[in-house]
CSV table of C-alpha atoms in Angstrom, one decimal:
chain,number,residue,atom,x,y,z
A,593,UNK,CA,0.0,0.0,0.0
A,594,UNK,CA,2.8,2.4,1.3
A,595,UNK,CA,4.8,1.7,-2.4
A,596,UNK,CA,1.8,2.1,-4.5
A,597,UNK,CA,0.9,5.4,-2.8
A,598,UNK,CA,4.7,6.4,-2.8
A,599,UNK,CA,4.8,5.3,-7.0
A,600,UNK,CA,1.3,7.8,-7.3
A,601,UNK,CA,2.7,10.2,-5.3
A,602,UNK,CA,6.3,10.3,-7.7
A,603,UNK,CA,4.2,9.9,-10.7
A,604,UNK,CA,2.5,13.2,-9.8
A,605,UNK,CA,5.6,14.9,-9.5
A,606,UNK,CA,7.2,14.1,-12.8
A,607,UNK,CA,4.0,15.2,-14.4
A,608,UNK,CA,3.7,18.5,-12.8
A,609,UNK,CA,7.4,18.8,-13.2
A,610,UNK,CA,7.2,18.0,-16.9
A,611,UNK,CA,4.3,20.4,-17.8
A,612,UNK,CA,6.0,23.4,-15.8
A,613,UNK,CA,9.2,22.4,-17.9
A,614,UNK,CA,6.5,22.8,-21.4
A,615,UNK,CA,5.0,25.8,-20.0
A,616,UNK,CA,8.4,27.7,-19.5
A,617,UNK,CA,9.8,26.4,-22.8
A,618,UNK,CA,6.3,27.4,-24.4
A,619,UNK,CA,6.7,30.9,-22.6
A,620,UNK,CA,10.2,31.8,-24.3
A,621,UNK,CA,8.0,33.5,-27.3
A,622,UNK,CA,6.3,35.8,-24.8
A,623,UNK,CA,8.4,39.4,-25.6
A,624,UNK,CA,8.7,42.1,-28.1
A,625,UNK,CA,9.4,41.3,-31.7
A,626,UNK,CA,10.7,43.1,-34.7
A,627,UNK,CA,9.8,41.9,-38.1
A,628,UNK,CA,12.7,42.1,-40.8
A,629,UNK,CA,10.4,45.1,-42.5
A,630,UNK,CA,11.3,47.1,-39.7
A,631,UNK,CA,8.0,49.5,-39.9
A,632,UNK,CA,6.7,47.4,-36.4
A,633,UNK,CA,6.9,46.2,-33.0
A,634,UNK,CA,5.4,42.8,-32.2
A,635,UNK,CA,4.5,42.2,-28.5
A,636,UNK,CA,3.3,38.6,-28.0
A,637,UNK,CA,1.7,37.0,-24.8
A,638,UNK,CA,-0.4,34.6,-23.4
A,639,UNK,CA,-4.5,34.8,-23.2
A,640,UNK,CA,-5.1,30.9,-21.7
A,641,UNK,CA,-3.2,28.3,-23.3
A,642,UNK,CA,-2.6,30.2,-26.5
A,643,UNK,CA,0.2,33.4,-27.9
A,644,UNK,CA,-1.1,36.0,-29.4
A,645,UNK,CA,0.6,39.2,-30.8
A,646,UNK,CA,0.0,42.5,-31.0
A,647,UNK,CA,1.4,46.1,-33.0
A,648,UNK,CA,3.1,48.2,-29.9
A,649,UNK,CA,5.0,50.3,-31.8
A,650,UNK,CA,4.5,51.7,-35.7
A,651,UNK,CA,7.6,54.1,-37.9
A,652,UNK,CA,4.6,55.5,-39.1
A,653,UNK,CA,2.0,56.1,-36.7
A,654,UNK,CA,-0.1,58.7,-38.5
A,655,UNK,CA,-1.5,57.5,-42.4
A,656,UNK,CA,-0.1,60.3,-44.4
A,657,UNK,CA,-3.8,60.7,-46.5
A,658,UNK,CA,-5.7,61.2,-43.2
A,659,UNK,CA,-3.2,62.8,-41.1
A,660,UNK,CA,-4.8,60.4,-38.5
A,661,UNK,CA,-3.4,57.6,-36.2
A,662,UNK,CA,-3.2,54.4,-38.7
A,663,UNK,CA,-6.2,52.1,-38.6
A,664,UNK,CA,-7.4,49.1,-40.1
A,665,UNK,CA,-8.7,50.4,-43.4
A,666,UNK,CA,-8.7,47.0,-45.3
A,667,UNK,CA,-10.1,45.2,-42.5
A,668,UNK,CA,-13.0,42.7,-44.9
A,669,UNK,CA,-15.4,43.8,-42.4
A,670,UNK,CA,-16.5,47.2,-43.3
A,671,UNK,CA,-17.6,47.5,-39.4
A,672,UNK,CA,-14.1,47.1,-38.1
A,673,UNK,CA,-12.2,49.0,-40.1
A,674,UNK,CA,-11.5,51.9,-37.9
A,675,UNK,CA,-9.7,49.3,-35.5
A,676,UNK,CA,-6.5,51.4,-34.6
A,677,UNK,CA,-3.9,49.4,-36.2
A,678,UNK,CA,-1.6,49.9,-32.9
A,679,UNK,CA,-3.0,47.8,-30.8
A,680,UNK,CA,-3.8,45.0,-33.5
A,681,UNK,CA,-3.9,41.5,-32.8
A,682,UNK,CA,-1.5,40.2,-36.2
A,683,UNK,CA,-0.8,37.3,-34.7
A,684,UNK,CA,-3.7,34.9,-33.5
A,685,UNK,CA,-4.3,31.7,-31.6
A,686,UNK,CA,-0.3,30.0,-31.7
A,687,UNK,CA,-0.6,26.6,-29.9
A,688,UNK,CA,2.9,25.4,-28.4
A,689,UNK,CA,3.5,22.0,-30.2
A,690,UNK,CA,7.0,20.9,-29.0
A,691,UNK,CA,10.4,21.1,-30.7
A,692,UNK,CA,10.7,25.2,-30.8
A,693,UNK,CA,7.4,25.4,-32.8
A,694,UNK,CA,3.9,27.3,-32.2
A,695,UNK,CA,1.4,25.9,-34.7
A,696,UNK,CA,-2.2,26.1,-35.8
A,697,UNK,CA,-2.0,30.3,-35.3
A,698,UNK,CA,-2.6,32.6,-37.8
A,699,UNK,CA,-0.6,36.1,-38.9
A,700,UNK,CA,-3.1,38.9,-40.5
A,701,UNK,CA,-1.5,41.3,-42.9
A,702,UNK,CA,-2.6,44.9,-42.2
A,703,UNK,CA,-1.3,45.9,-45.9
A,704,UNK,CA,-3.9,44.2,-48.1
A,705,UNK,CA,-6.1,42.5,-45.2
A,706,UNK,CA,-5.7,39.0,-45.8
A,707,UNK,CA,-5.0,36.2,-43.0
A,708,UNK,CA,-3.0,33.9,-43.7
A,709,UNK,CA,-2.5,30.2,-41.5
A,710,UNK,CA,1.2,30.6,-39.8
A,711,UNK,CA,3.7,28.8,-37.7
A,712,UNK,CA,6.4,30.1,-35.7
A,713,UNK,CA,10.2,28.5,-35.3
A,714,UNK,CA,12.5,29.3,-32.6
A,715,UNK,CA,15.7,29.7,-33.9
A,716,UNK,CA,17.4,30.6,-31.4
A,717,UNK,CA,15.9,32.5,-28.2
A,718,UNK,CA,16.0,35.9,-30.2
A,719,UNK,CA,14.9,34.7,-33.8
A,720,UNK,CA,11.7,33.6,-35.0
A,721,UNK,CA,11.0,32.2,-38.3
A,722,UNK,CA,7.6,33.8,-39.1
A,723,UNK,CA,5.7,31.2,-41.7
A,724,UNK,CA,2.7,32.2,-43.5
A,725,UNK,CA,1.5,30.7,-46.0
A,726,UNK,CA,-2.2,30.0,-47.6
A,727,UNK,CA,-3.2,25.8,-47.3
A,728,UNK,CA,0.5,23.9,-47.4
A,729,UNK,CA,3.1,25.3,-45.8
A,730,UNK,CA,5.0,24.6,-48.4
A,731,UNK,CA,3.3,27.9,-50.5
A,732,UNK,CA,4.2,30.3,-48.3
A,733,UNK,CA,7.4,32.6,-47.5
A,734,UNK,CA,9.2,33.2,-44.4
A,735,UNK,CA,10.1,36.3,-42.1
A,736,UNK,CA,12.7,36.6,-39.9
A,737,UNK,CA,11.7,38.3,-36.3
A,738,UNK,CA,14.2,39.7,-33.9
A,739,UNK,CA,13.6,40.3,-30.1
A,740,UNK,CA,14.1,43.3,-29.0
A,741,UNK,CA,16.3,43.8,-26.2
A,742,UNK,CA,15.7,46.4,-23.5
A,743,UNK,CA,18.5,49.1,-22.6
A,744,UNK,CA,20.2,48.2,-19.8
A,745,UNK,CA,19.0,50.2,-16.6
A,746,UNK,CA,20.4,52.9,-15.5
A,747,UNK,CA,22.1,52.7,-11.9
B,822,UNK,CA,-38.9,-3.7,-59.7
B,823,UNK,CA,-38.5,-6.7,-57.3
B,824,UNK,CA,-40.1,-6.6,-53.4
B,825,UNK,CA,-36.9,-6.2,-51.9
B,826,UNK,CA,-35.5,-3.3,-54.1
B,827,UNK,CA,-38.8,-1.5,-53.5
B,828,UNK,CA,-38.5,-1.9,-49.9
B,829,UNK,CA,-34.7,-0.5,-49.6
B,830,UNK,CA,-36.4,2.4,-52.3
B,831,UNK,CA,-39.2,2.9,-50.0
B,832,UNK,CA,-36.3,3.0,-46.8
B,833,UNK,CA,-34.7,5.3,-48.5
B,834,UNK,CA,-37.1,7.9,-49.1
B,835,UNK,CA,-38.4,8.1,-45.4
B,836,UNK,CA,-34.3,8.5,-44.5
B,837,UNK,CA,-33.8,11.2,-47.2
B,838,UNK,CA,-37.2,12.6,-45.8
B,839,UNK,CA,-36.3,12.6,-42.1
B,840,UNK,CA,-33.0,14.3,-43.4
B,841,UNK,CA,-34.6,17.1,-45.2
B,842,UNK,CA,-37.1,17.8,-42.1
B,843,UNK,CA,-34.4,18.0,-39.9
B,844,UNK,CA,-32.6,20.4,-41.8
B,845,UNK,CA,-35.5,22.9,-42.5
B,846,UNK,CA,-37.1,22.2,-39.3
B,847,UNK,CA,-38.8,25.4,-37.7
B,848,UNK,CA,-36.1,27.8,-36.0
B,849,UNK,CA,-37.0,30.1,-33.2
B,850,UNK,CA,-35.3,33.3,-32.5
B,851,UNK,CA,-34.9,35.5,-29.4
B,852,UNK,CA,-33.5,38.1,-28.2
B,853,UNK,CA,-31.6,37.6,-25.1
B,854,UNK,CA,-28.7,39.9,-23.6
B,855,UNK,CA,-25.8,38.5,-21.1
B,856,UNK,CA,-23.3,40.4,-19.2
B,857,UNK,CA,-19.6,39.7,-17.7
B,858,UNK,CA,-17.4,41.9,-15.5
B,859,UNK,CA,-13.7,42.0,-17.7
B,860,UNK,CA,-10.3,43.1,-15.1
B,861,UNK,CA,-6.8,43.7,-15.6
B,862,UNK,CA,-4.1,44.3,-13.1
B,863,UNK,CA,-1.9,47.2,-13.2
B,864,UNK,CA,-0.1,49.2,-13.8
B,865,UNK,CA,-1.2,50.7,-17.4
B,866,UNK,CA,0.7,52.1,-19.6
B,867,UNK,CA,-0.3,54.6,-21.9
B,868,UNK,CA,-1.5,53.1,-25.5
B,869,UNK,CA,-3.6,49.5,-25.7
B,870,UNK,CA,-4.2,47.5,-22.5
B,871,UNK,CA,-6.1,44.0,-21.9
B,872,UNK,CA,-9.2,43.3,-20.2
B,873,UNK,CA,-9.9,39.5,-20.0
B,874,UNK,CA,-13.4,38.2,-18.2
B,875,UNK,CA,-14.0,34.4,-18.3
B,876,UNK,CA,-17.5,33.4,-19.5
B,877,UNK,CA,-18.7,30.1,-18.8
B,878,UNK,CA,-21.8,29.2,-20.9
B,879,UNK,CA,-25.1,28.2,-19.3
B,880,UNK,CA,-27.9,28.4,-21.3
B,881,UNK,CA,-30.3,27.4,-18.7
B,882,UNK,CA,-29.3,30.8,-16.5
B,883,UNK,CA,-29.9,33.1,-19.8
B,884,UNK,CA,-33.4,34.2,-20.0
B,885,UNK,CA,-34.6,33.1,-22.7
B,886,UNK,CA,-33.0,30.3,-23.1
B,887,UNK,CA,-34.0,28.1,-20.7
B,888,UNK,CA,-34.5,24.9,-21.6
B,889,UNK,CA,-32.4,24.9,-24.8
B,890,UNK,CA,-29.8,22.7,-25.0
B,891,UNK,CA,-26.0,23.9,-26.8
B,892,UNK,CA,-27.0,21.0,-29.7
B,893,UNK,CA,-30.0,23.4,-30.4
B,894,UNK,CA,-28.6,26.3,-31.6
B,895,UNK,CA,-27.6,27.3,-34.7
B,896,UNK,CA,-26.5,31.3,-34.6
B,897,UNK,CA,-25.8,33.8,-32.6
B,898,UNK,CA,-25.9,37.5,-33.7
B,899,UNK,CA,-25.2,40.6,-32.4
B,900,UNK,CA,-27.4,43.8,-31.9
B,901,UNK,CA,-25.1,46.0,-29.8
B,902,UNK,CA,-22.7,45.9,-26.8
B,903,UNK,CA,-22.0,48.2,-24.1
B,904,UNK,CA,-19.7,48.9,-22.1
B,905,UNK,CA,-20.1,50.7,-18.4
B,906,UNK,CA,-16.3,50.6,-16.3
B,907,UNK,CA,-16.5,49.9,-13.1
B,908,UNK,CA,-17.9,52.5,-10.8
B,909,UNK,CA,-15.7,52.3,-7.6
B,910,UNK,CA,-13.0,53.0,-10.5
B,911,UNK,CA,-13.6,56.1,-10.7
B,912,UNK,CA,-12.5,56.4,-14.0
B,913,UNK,CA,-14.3,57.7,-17.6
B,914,UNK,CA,-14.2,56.8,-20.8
B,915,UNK,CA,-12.0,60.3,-22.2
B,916,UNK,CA,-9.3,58.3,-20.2
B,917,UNK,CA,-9.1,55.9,-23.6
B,918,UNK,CA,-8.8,56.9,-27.7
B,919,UNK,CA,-10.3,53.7,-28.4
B,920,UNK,CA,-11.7,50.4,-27.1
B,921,UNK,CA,-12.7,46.8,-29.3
B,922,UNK,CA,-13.7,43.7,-28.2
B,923,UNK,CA,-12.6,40.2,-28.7
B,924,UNK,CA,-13.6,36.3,-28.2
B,925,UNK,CA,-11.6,33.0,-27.6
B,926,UNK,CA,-12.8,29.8,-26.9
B,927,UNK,CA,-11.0,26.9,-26.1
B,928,UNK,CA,-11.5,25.2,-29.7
B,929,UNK,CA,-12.7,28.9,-31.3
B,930,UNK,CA,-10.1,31.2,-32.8
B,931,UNK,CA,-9.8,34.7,-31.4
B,932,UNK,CA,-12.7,36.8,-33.3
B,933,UNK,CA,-12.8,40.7,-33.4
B,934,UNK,CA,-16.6,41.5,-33.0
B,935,UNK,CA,-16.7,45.7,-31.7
B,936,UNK,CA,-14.8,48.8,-31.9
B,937,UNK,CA,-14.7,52.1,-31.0
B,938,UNK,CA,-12.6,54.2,-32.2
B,939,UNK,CA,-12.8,57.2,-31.1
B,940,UNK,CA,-14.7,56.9,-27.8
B,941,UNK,CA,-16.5,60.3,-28.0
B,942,UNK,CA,-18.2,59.2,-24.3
B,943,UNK,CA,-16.9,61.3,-21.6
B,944,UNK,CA,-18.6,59.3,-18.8
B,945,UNK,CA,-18.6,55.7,-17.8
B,946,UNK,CA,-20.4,54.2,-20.2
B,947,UNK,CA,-20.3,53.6,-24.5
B,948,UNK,CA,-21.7,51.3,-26.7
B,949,UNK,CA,-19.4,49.7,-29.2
B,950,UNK,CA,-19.8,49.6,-33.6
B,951,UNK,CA,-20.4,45.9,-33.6
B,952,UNK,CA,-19.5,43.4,-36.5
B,953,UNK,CA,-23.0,42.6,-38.2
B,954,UNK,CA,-21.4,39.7,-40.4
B,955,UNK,CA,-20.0,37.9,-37.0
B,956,UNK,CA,-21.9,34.5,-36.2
B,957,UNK,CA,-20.2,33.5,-32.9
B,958,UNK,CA,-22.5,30.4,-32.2
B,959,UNK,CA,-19.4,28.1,-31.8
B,960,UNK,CA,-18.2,29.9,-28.9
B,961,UNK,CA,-21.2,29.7,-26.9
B,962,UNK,CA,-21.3,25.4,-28.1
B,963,UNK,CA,-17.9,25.7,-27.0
B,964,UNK,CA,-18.6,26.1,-22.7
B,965,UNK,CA,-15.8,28.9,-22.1
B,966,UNK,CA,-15.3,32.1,-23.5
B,967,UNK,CA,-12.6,34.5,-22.8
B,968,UNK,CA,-13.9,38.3,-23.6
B,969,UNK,CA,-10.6,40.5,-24.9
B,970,UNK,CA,-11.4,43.8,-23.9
B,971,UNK,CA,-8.8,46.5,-25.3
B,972,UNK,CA,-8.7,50.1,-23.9
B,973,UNK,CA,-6.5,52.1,-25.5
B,974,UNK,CA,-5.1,54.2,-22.5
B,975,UNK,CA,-4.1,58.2,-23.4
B,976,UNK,CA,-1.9,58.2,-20.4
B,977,UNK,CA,-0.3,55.7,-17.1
B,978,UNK,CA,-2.4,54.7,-14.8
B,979,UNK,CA,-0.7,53.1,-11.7
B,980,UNK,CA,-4.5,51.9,-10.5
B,981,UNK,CA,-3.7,47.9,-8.8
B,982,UNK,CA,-7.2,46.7,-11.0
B,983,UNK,CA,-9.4,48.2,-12.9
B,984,UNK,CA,-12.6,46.7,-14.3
B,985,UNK,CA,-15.6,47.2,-17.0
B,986,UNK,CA,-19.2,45.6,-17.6
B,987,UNK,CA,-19.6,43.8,-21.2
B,988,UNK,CA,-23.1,43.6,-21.8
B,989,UNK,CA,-24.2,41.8,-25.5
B,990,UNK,CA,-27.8,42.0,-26.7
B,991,UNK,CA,-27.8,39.1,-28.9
B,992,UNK,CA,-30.3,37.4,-31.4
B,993,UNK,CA,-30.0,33.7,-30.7
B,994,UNK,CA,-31.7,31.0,-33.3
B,995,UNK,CA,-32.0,27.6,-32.1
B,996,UNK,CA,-34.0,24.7,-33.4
């Protein structure tokens, strides 16, 4: 009785152990991001079990026809389009799936408003391979993300 | 024609029947309106912020809908939202340029259904430009929905929690 209690109890352990370990190596994409365009600023994080990632930052806040903070003027909804684009959920619904990779998310492109299915590849723990592409992944192209690192604090 | 082919014939026209009234069975639609209380913990910075309330779907505690099972239904519509912050807050809504509204369920991707944008409410209540194409049944056949509410801050707020009342007026259709 005592070992079988003793095996449950261990076995309870190396689970919980285990899934922190997943969490924390799924966490590692929570940050800022830079896309290779460099016209953005990326900020993913966690709502439940999935990453989703947001416009912080824009070069070019104000749309140069409007003289107005940019918004989401090819949004397919007609409703939505005066979503301000900073502040814009681009990246939607990344699942951790092991091995570096977030899966089953998709990316939206503010440019022409299409959404396209995406996957995200760790590199290393500042460079993301940003995948979208429309039905295989094999028709798609790939972006190159780069964390951006805060200044060092001033003592 | 031979008894036995008549008989799968005749088998098969009461199965394509029973098919056809199921799918254009009568629908009923109501109106019905739910409401959930969305936080976030400081402190804010100025620009978008999150507000995240947890839904759990009962259809028996919606008037309206008591009785209907999550089987039954087959769309969900919306007529309008408000949103009224949180009184003991103290806050109003010139404190943000914009807010919108989002849903996640566990199986559901996230949907945007209302924005604002820009709040021209200066007290503590506005009601959001909703999406009239959005159909956002599966979330309620889902259980669990997570409401997104972004406020777009115009300046810091160091406040420990701050809060706001979704309320949805929605047009539900079930069988």
């Amino acid at each position: 009785m005592k070992k079988i209690f003793l095996t449950s109890l261990l076995s309870i352990l190396f689970i919980s152990i285990s899934y922190a370990q997943d969490a924390a190596e799924a966490d590692r994409l929570v940050g800022v991001w830079e896309p290779s365009h460099g016209k953005a600023k990326v900020k993913i994080d966690k709502i439940g079990e999935k990453y989703y990632g947001k416009i912080v930052w824009l070069k070019i806040p104000v749309d140069p026809e409007t003289g107005e903070a940019k918004v989401d003027k090819n949004n397919p909804d007609e409703k939505l389009r005066s979503t301000p684009l900073r502040g814009y959920r681009i990246l939607k619904d990344f699942v951790y799936t092991g091995k570096n990779e977030w899966t089953e998310g998709t990316i939206y492109d503010p440019e022409n408003g299409n959404t396209y299915s995406c996957t995200i590849k760790m590199t290393d723990e500042n460079t993301l391979d940003i995948r979208g592409y429309i039905g295989v992944s094999a028709l798609g192209r790939t972006d190159v993300w780069k964390r951006l690192k805060m200044p060092p604090k001033k003592k | 024609m031979n008894t036995s082919n008549l008989f799968k014939l005749n088998l098969f026209l009461i199965a394509l029947g029973l098919l056809l009234l199921g799918a254009c069975g009568p629908k009923i639609e109501k109106t019905v309106q739910i409401n959930t209380e969305a936080t976030a913990m400081g402190p804010f910075f100025a620009g978008p912020n999150s507000f995240i309330a947890e839904y759990e779907v009962d259809l028996s505690s919606i008037e309206g809908l008591e009785g209907v099972s999550k089987e039954q239904l087959k769309s969900i519509g919306i007529n309008s939202i408000k949103v009224t912050l949180r009184e003991a807050d103290s806050l109003t809504f010139d404190s943000f340029h914009s807010a919108s509204l989002q849903l996640v369920g566990a199986n559901t991707g996230m949907q945007s259904i209302a924005i604002k944008n820009p709040i021209s409410s200066d007290n503590q209540e506005t009601a959001l430009d909703v999406s009239e194409e959005a159909d956002i049944v599966d979330y309620f056949k889902n259980g669990k929905i997570s409401f997104v509410l972004d406020l777009d801050f115009v300046d810091d707020s160091y406040a420990d929690e701050l809060g706001a009342i979704i309320e949805l007026d929605l047009t539900v259709k079930h069988k």
